[in-house]
């Protein structure tokens, strides 16, 4: 028997509850270019959509507020995210993201941390989740 080391390998996904499944999935496809797919069965597509990156990873799980959740708790769509302050994404294309957000009329805040060669963009997605886009070396 080998020794099993406990460790976190990576963040798997972010789940967002919404009152507007189509609008939220459209936002993420327009802003991030993610691929929308139906969640795997038995999850019905009218309640669950998963958004994949270019590496075939489901980065965001978007659930209709009316859908049954695996762990049921009150999660008001459109409110702030409570104890979770924001979700950070490693990105590339800083200037292109700024232009896209401006073109979509999305308010954002910029932050630079020169000591680690990091540029950041912060903005809220339609359900009130604060997103932090990190651009290292750009």
PDB file of C-alpha atoms in Angstrom, residues 23-36 51 60 89 91-94 96-108 121-126 131 133 135:
ATOM      1  CA  UNK A  23     -28.966  35.553 -20.165  1.00  0.00           C
ATOM      2  CA  UNK A  24     -26.239  34.366 -17.806  1.00  0.00           C
ATOM      3  CA  UNK A  25     -24.905  31.759 -20.244  1.00  0.00           C
ATOM      4  CA  UNK A  26     -24.990  34.378 -23.009  1.00  0.00           C
ATOM      5  CA  UNK A  27     -22.967  36.783 -20.822  1.00  0.00           C
ATOM      6  CA  UNK A  28     -20.222  34.210 -20.229  1.00  0.00           C
ATOM      7  CA  UNK A  29     -20.055  33.170 -23.869  1.00  0.00           C
ATOM      8  CA  UNK A  30     -19.918  36.785 -25.100  1.00  0.00           C
ATOM      9  CA  UNK A  31     -17.377  38.009 -22.548  1.00  0.00           C
ATOM     10  CA  UNK A  32     -15.184  34.925 -22.149  1.00  0.00           C
ATOM     11  CA  UNK A  33     -15.853  32.926 -25.310  1.00  0.00           C
ATOM     12  CA  UNK A  34     -16.686  29.840 -23.246  1.00  0.00           C
ATOM     13  CA  UNK A  35     -18.493  26.911 -24.830  1.00  0.00           C
ATOM     14  CA  UNK A  36     -22.010  26.306 -23.448  1.00  0.00           C
ATOM     15  CA  UNK A  51     -19.460  26.544 -19.586  1.00  0.00           C
ATOM     16  CA  UNK A  60     -18.688  27.628 -14.594  1.00  0.00           C
ATOM     17  CA  UNK A  89      -9.525  33.698 -13.250  1.00  0.00           C
ATOM     18  CA  UNK A  91      -6.494  35.159 -18.235  1.00  0.00           C
ATOM     19  CA  UNK A  92      -4.632  36.547 -21.215  1.00  0.00           C
ATOM     20  CA  UNK A  93      -5.513  39.461 -23.483  1.00  0.00           C
ATOM     21  CA  UNK A  94      -5.799  42.308 -20.948  1.00  0.00           C
ATOM     22  CA  UNK A  96      -8.914  42.914 -25.471  1.00  0.00           C
ATOM     23  CA  UNK A  97     -10.883  42.164 -22.289  1.00  0.00           C
ATOM     24  CA  UNK A  98     -10.991  45.882 -21.409  1.00  0.00           C
ATOM     25  CA  UNK A  99     -12.288  46.686 -24.888  1.00  0.00           C
ATOM     26  CA  UNK A 100     -14.904  43.914 -24.744  1.00  0.00           C
ATOM     27  CA  UNK A 101     -16.177  45.004 -21.322  1.00  0.00           C
ATOM     28  CA  UNK A 102     -16.372  48.621 -22.497  1.00  0.00           C
ATOM     29  CA  UNK A 103     -18.227  47.572 -25.664  1.00  0.00           C
ATOM     30  CA  UNK A 104     -20.758  45.679 -23.517  1.00  0.00           C
ATOM     31  CA  UNK A 105     -21.238  48.635 -21.158  1.00  0.00           C
ATOM     32  CA  UNK A 106     -19.861  46.725 -18.176  1.00  0.00           C
ATOM     33  CA  UNK A 107     -18.370  48.789 -15.361  1.00  0.00           C
ATOM     34  CA  UNK A 108     -14.975  47.509 -14.270  1.00  0.00           C
ATOM     35  CA  UNK A 121      -9.678  43.703 -14.012  1.00  0.00           C
ATOM     36  CA  UNK A 122     -12.583  43.450 -11.553  1.00  0.00           C
ATOM     37  CA  UNK A 123     -16.293  43.444 -12.485  1.00  0.00           C
ATOM     38  CA  UNK A 124     -19.594  41.832 -11.512  1.00  0.00           C
ATOM     39  CA  UNK A 125     -21.304  39.248 -13.660  1.00  0.00           C
ATOM     40  CA  UNK A 126     -25.120  39.567 -14.014  1.00  0.00           C
ATOM     41  CA  UNK A 131     -14.900  38.383 -10.997  1.00  0.00           C
ATOM     42  CA  UNK A 133      -9.284  38.626 -14.114  1.00  0.00           C
ATOM     43  CA  UNK A 135      -3.059  38.932 -16.369  1.00  0.00           C
TER      44      UNK A 135
END
